[in-house]
Coordinates of C-alpha atoms and ligand atoms in Angstrom, one line a residue:
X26 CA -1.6 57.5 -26.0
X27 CA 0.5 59.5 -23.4
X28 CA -2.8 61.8 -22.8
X29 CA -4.2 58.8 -21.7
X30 CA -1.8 57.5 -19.4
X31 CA -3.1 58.0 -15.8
X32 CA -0.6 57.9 -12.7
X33 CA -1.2 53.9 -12.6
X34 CA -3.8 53.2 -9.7
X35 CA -2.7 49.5 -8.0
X36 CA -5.0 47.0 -8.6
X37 CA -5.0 43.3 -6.2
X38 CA -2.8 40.4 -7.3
X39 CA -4.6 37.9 -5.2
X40 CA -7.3 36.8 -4.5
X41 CA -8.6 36.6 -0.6
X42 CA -9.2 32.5 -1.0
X43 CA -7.7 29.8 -3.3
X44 CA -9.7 27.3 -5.2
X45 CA -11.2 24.9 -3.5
X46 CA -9.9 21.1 -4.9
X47 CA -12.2 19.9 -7.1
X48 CA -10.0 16.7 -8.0
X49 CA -12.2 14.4 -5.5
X50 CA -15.5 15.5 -7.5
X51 CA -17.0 13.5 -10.0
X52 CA -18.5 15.8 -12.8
X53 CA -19.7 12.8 -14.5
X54 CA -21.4 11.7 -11.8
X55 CA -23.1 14.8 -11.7
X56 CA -23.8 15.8 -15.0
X57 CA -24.8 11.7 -16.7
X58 CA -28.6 12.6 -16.3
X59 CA -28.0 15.5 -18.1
X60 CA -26.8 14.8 -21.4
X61 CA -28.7 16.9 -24.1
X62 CA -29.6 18.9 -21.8
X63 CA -29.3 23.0 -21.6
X64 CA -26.7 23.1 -19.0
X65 CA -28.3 26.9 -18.0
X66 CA -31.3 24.8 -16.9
X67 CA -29.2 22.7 -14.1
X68 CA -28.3 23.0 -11.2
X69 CA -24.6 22.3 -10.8
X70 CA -22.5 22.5 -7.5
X71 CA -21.0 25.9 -6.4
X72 CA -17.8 23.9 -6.4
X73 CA -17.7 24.3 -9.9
X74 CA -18.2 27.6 -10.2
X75 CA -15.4 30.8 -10.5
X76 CA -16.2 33.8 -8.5
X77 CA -17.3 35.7 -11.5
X78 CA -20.4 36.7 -12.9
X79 CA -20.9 36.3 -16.5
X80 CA -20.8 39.9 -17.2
X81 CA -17.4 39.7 -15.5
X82 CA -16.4 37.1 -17.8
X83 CA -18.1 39.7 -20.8
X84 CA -15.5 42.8 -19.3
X85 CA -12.6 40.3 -19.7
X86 CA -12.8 41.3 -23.8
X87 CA -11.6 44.6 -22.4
X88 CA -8.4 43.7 -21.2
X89 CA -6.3 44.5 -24.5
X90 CA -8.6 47.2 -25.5
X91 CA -5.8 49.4 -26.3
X92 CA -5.5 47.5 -29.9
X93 CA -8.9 49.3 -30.4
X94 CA -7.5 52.7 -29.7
X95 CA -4.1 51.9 -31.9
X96 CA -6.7 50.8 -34.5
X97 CA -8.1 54.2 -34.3
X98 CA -4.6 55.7 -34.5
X99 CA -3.2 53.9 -36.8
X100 CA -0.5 54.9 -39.7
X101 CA 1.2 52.3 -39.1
X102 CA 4.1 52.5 -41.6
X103 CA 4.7 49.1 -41.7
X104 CA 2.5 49.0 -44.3
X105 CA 4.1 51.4 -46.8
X106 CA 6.1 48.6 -48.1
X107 CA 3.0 47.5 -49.7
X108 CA 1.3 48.0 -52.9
X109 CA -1.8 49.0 -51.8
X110 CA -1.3 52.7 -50.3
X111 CA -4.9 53.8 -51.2
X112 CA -5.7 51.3 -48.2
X113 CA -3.1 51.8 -46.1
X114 CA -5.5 53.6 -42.9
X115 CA -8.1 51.7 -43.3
X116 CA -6.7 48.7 -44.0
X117 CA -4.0 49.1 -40.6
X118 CA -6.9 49.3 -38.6
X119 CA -8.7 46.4 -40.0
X120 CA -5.6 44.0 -38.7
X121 CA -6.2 45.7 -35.0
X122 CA -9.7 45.3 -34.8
X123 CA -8.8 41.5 -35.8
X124 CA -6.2 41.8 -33.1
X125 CA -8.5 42.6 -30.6
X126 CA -11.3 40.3 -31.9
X127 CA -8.4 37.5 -31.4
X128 CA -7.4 39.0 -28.0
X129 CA -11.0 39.1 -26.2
X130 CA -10.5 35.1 -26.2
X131 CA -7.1 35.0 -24.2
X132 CA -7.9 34.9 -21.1
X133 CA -10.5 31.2 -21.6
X134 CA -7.4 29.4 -21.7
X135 CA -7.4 27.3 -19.1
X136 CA -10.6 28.6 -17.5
X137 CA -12.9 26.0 -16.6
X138 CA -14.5 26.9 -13.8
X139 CA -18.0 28.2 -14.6
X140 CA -19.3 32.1 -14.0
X141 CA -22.4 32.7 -12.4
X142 CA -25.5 32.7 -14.2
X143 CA -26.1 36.7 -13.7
X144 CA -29.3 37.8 -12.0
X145 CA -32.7 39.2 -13.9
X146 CA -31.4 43.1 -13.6
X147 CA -28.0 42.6 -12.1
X148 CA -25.1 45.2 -13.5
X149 CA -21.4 45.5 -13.8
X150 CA -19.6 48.3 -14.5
X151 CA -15.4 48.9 -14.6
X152 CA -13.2 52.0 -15.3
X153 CA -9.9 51.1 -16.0
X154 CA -8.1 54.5 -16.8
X155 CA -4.5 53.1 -17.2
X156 CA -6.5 50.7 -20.1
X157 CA -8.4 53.9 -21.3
X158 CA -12.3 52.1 -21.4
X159 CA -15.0 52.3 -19.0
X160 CA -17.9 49.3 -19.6
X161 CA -21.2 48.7 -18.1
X162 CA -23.4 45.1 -18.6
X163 CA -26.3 44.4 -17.9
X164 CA -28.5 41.3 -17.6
X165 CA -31.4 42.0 -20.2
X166 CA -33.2 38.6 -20.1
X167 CA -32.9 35.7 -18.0
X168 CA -34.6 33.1 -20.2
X169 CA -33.2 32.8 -22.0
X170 CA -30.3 34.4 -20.8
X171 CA -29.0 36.9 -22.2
X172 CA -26.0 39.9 -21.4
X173 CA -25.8 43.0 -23.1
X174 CA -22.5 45.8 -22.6
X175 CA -21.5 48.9 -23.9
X176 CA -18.1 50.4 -23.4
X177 CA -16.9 53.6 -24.4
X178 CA -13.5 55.8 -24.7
X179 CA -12.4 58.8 -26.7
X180 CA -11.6 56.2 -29.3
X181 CA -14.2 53.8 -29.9
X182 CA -17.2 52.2 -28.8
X183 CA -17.4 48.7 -28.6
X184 CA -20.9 47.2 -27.6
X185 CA -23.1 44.2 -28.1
X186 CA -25.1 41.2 -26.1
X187 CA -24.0 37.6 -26.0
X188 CA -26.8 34.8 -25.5
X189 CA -25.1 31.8 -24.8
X190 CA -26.0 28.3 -25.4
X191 CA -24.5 25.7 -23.4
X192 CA -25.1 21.7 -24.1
X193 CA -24.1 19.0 -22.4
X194 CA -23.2 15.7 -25.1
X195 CA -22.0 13.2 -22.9
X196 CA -18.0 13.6 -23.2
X197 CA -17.8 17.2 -24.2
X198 CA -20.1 20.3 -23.3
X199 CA -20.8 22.8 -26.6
X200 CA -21.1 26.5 -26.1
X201 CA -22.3 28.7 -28.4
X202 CA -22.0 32.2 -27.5
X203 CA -24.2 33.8 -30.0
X204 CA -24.7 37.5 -30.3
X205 CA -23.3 40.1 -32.4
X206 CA -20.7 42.0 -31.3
X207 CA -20.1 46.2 -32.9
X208 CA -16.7 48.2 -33.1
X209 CA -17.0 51.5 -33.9
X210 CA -14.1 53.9 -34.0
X211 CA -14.7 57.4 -33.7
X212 CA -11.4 59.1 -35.5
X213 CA -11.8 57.2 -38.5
X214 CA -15.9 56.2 -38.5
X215 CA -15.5 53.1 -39.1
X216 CA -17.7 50.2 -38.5
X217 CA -16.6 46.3 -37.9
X218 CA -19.1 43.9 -36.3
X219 CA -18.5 39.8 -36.3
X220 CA -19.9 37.0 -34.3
X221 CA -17.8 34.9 -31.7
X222 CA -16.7 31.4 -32.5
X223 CA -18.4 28.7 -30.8
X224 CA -16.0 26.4 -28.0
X225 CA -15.8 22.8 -26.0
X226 CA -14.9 21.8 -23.0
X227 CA -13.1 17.9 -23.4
X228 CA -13.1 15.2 -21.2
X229 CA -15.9 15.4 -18.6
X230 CA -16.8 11.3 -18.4
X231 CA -12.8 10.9 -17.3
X232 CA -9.5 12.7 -17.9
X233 CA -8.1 16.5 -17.5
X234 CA -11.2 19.0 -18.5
X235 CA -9.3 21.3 -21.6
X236 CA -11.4 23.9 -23.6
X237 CA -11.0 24.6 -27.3
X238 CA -12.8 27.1 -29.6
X239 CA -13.6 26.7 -33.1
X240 CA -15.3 28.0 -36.4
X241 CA -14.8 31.1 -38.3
X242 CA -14.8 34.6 -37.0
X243 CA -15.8 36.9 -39.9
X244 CA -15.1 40.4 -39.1
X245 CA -16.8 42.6 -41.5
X246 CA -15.8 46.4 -42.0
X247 CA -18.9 47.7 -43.0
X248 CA -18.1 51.0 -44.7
X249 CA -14.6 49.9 -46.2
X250 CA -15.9 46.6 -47.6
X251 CA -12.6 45.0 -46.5
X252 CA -13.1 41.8 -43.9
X253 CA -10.8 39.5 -42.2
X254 CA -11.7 35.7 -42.1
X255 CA -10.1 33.9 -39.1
X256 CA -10.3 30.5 -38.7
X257 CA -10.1 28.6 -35.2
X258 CA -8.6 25.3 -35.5
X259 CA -10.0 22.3 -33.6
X260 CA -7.0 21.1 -32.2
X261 CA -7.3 17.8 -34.4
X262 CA -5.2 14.4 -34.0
X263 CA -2.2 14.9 -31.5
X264 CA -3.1 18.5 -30.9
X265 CA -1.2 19.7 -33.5
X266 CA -3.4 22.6 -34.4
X267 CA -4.0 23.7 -30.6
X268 CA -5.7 27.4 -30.0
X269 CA -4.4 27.9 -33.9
X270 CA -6.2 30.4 -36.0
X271 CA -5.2 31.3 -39.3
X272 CA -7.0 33.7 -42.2
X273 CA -6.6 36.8 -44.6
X274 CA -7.7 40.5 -44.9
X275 CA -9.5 40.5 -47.9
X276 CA -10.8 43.4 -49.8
X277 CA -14.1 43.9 -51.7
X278 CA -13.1 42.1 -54.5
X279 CA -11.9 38.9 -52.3
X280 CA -8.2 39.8 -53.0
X281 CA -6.3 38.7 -50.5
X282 CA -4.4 41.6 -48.8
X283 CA -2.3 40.3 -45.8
X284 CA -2.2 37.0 -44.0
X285 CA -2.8 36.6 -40.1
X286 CA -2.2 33.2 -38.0
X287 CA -1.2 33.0 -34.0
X288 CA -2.9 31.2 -31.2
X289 CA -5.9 32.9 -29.8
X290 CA -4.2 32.1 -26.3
X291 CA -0.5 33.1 -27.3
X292 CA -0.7 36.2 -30.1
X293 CA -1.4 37.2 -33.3
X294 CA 0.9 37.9 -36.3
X295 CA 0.4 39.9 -39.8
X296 CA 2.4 38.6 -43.0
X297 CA 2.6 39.6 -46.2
X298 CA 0.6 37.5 -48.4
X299 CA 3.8 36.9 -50.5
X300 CA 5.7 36.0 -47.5
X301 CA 2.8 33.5 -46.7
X302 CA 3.1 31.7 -50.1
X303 CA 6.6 31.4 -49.7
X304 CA 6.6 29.8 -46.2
X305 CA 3.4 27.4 -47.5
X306 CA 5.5 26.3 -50.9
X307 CA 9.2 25.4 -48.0
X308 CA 7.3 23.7 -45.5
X309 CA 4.1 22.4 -47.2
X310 CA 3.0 20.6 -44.3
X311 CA 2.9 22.9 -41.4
X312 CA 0.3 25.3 -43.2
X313 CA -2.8 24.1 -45.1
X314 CA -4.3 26.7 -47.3
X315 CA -8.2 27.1 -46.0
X316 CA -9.6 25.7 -49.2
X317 CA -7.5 22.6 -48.5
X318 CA -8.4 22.7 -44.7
X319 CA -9.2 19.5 -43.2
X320 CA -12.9 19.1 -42.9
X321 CA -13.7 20.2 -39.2
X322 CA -14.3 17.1 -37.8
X323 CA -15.5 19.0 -34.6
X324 CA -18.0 21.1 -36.6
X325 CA -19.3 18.1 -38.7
X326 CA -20.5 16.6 -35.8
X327 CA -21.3 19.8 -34.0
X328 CA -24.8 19.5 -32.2
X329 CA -26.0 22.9 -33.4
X330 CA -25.3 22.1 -37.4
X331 CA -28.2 20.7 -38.9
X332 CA -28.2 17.3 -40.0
X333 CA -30.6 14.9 -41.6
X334 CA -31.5 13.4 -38.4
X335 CA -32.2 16.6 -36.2
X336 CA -32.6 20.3 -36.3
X337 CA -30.2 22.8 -34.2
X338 CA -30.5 23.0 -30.9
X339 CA -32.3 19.7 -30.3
X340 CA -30.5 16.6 -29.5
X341 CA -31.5 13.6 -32.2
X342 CA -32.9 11.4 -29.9
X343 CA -31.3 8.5 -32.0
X344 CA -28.2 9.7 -30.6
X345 CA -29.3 10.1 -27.0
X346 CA -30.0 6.4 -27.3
X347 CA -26.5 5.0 -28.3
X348 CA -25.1 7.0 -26.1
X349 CA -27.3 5.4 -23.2
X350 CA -27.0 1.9 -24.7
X351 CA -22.9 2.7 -24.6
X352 CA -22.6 4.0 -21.1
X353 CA -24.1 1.2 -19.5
X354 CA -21.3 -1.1 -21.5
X355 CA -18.9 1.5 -20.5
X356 CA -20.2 0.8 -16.9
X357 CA -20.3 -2.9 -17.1
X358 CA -17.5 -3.6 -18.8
X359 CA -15.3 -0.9 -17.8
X360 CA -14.5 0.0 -21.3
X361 CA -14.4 3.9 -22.8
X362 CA -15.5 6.1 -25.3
X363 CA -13.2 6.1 -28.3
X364 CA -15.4 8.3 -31.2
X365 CA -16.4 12.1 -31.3
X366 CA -19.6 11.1 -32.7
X367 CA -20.9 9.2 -29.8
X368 CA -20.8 6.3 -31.9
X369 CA -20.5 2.7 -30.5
X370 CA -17.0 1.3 -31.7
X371 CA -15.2 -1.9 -30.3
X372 CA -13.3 -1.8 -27.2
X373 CA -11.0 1.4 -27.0
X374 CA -7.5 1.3 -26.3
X375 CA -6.4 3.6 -23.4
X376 CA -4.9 5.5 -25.3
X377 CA -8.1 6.3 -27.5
X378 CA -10.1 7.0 -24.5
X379 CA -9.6 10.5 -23.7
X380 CA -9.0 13.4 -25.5
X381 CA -5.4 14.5 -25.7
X382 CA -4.5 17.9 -23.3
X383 CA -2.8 20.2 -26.1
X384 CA 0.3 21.4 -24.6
X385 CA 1.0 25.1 -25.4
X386 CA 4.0 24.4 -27.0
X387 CA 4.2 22.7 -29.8
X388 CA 6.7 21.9 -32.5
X389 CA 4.4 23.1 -35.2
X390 CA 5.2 26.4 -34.6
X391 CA 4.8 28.8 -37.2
X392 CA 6.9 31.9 -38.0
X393 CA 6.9 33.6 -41.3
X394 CA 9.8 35.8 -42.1
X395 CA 8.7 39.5 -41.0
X396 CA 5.6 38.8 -39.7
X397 CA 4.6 42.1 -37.1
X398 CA 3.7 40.9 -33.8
X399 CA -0.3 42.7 -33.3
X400 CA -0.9 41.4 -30.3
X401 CA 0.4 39.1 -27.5
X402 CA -0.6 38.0 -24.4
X403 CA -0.2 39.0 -21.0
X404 CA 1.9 36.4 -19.3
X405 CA -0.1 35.0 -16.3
X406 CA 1.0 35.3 -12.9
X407 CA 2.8 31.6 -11.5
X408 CA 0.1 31.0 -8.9
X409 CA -2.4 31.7 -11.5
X410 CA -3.6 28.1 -11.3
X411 CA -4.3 28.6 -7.4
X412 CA -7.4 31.1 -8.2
X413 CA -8.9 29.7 -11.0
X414 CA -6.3 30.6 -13.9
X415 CA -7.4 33.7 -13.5
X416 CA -5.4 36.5 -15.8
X417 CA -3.9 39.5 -13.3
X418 CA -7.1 41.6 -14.9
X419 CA -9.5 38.8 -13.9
X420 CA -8.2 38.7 -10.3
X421 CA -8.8 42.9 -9.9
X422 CA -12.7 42.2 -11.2
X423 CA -14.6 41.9 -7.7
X424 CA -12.1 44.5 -5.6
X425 CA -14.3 46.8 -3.7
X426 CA -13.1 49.4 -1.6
X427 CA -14.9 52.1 0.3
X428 CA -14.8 55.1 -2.3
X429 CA -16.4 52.5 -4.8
X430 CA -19.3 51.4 -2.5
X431 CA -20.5 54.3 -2.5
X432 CA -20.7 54.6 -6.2
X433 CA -22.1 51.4 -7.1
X434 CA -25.7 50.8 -7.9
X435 CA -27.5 48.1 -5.7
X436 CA -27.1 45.6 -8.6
X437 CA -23.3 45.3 -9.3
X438 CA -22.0 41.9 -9.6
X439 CA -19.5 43.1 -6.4
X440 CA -22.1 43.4 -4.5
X441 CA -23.5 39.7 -5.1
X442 CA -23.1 37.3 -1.8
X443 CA -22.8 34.2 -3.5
X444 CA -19.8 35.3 -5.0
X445 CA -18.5 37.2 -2.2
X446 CA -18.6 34.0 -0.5
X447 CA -17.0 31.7 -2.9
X448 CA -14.3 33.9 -3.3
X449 CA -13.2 34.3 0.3
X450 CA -13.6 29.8 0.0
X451 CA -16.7 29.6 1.7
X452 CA -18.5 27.0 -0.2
X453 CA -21.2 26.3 1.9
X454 CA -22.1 30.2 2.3
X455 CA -21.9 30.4 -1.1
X456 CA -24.4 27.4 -2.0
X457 CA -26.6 28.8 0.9
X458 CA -26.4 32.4 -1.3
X459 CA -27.3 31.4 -4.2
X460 CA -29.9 29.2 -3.8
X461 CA -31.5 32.1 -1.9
X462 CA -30.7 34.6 -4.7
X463 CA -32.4 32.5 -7.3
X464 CA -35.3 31.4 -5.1
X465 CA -35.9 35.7 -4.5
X466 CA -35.5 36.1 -8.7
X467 CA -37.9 33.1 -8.5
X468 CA -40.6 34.9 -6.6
X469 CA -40.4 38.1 -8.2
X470 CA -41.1 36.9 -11.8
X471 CA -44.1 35.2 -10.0
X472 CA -45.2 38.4 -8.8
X473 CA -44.8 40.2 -12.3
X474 CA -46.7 37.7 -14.2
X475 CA -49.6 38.1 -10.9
X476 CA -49.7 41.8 -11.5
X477 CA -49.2 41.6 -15.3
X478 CA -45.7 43.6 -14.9
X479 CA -43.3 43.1 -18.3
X480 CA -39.8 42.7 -17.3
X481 CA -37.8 45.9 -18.8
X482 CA -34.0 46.4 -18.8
X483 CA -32.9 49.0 -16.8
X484 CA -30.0 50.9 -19.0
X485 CA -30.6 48.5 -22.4
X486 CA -33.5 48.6 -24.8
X487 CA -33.8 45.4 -27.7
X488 CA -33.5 47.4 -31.5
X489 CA -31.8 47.2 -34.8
X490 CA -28.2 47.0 -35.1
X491 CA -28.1 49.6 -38.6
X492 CA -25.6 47.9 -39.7
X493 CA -26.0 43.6 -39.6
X494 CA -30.2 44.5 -39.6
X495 CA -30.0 42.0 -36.6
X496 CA -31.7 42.4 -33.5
X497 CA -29.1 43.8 -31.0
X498 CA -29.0 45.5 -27.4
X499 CA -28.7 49.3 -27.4
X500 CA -27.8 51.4 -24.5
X501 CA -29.6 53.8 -23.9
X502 CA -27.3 55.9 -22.3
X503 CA -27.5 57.5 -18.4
X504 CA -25.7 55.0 -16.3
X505 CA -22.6 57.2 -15.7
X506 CA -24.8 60.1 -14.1
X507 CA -25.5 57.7 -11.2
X508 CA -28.5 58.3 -10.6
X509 CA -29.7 54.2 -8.8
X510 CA -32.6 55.4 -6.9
X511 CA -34.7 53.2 -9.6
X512 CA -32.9 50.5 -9.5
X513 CA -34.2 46.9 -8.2
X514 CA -33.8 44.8 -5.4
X515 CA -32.2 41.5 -6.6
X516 CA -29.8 40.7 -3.9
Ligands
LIG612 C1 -16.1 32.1 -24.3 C2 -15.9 33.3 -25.2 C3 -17.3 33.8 -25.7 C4 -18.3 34.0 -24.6 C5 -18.4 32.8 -23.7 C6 -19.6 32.3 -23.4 C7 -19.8 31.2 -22.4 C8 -18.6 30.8 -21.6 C9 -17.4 30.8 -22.6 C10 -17.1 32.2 -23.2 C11 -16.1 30.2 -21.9 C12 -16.4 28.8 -21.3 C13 -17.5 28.9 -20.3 C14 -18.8 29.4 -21.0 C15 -19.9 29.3 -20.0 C16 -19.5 28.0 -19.3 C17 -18.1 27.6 -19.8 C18 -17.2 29.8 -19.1 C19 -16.5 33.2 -22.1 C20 -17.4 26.8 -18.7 C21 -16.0 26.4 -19.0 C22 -18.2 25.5 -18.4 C23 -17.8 24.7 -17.3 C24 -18.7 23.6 -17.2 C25 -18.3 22.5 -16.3 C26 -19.3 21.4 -16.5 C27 -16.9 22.1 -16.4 O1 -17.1 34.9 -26.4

């Protein structure tokens, strides 16, 4: 590690503007003709928007990248104690790559303003030597959208495209961020990919907006034939299972080989699988073994699962209908939605009406008896809240200084007006921006389809990944020789 540590360059704490109030605007009233709807597909407010790009919001996985280069180191003797010393590298490594998988969601917490929809072609790169990575994404399709990055150090590389899938449901927007995502690390050549779990943002008829993800992340370690299976809590009646995940390393032969629970917004903690049983036999109700989880209410009624009445990705229309049916009684008579489902139910209570804000600490807590700590969060800085809840790495994203302008190729997210303008708190510029940025990426895709032009990434090309047999974006190397001169004009 101490190779890699670089005389620490400063990086900004603030931003140039705070966020602008959005307490007097009515997302509802905004977003009610839209339900079922692709949200990528309308137009929402700059208001509403964060000063990032989405392949900003992609670079914030970085942040605790160093879990990827103490995977890659790893002997960790903590694990001596344990039975399995065959294992022991491999097997380390495996709860650090988890670690990292955990710790690429941190930084949502809280975070509900939305990035910007990247531009056809538009880049972003970052060099963080104190972290050890550098990263470059890239746009690769616009519809539908997709993002693919590739980031690189003497330790791993860690690469992949997310394609994600917003909908709108009335009282909760669903995301799923599909895409598979590749770690490989280059001391031990080893391989782990997994797939990111899905999330929802609560409350958007009435209430405080609060964002959740849920599912299971399986992170498979292709040449070792060991996997870890996280599960991500819904936060469930009174929030007790806020931002909890919980899961085993299991080996080939589905033994379970260490246990690993935390808060995807908080930390994550190993624990013997002993120790595990222990705690689950002395408090019996603060840990549910999976196989006794309860059913995921969230993912029962998920839009994207299939169900009798519609496929994924299309909204029954049965359900459109109640919903319609409801919101004019909700409008009439005042009343409020009590059910996840959508489903009509007799007048709510106020208390059933919204969605309870989980509170980050709760009196669930969890702590096993020698757990090791793998990973923990950054705490944020106090005025946070005041620029977006952005993390101290989130706020350094769009800093541009001379020596770096020169550097950048035309396309870089930095570069972007609309952004530049929301984040110096010029909302109007900003709306003016982008509605002239997407009326330009407009035009050109006209003129392509006139002249018969295919679209093709500029530092990306769509192939195999070798190892899922998925289709996956593959860089094809080049960007760090700067060479921009074919780059387009987007801004
Ligand atoms: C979550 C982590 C995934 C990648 C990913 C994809 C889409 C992102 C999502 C993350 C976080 C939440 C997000 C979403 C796009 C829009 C949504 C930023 C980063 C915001 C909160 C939607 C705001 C909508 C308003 C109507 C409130 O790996």
């Amino acid at each position: 590690i101490a190779a890699h540590r670089v005389v620490s360059k400063r990086y900004r704490c603030h931003l140039p503007a705070p966020v602008f109030s959005r307490s007097d605007l009515n997302l509802w009233s905004i977003l009610k003709h839209c339900i079922g709807k692709d949200l990528s597909k309308v137009a929402m407010p700059v208001v509403f928007n964060e000063p990032l790009s989405f392949l900003q919001r992609i670079t914030e996985y970085m942040e605790y990248s160093f879990l990827l280069h103490r995977a890659d180191e790893c002997d960790d003797p903590v694990d001596k104690t344990n039975l399995l010393h065959f294992f022991i590298p491999v097997f380390s490594s495996l709860k650090y790559v988890a670690a990292f998988a955990v710790s690429a969601l941190a930084s949502n917490w809280e975070r509900l303003g939305k990035p910007f929809n990247p531009l056809l072609g538009e880049t972003y790169e970052l060099v963080r030597e104190d972290i050890g990575f550098r990263i470059i994404c890239e746009q690769v399709s616009h519809h539908p959208p997709a993002s693919a990055f590739h980031a690189d150090s003497p330790h791993f590389i860690f690469h992949g495209f997310i394609h994600p899938k917003l909908r709108f449901l009335g009282k909760t927007v669903e995301i799923k961020p599909e895409g598979t995502l590749t770690v490989k690390l280059l001391r031990h050549k080893e391989i782990y990919t997994w797939t990111n779990v899905s999330c929802r943002v609560h409350n958007i008829i009435a209430g405080k907006l609060w964002f959740e993800q849920y599912g299971v992340l399986e992170l498979v370690g292709h040449d070792t034939g060991l996997d870890a299976v996280l599960h991500f809590k819904p936060a469930g009646r009174l929030s007790k299972d806020a931002h909890r995940i919980e899961g085993f390393v299991c080996n080939k032969q589905k033994a379970k080989l260490r246990f690993l629970y935390g808060k995807w917004s908080e930390f994550l903690k190993s624990a013997d699988v002993e120790a595990y049983e222990e705690y689950v036999r002395t408090f019996p109700n603060k840990l549910r073994l999976p196989d006794q989880a309860e059913p995921a209410s969230a993912q029962n009624t998920s839009f994207f699962s299939t169900s009798p009445t519609g496929s994924p990705g299309h909204t029954p229309k049965r359900m459109v209908d109640k919903f319609n049916s409801f919101t004019r009684s909700f409008t009439s008579s005042g009343g409020g939605v009590s059910s996840d489902s959508l489903d009509l139910q007799p007048m709510p209570t106020e208390d059933d009406t919204l969605d309870t804000v989980p509170k980050n600490d709760s009196p669930w807590s969890v702590d096993i008896p020698n757990s090791v700590t793998l990973w923990q969060a950054n705490p944020r800085p106090e005025y946070s809240a005041e620029y977006y809840h952005f993390t101290l790495f989130a706020i350094a994203l769009n800093e541009l200084n001379n020596d770096m302008k020169k550097l950048l190729p035309p396309t870089d997210s930095r570069l972007r007006p609309d952004i530049q303008k929301l984040e110096l708190g010029d909302i109007d510029g900003a709306a003016y921006e982008k509605s002239r940025l997407e009326e330009k990426q407009r035009e050109a895709r006209k003129q392509r389809k006139k002249h018969k032009i295919m679209w093709e990434p500029r530092w990306f090309k769509l192939e195999h990944n070798s190892y899922t047999k998925a289709d996956d974006w593959i860089y094809t190397g080049g960007y760090w020789e700067r060479e921009f001169s074919r780059c387009p004009d987007i801004f």
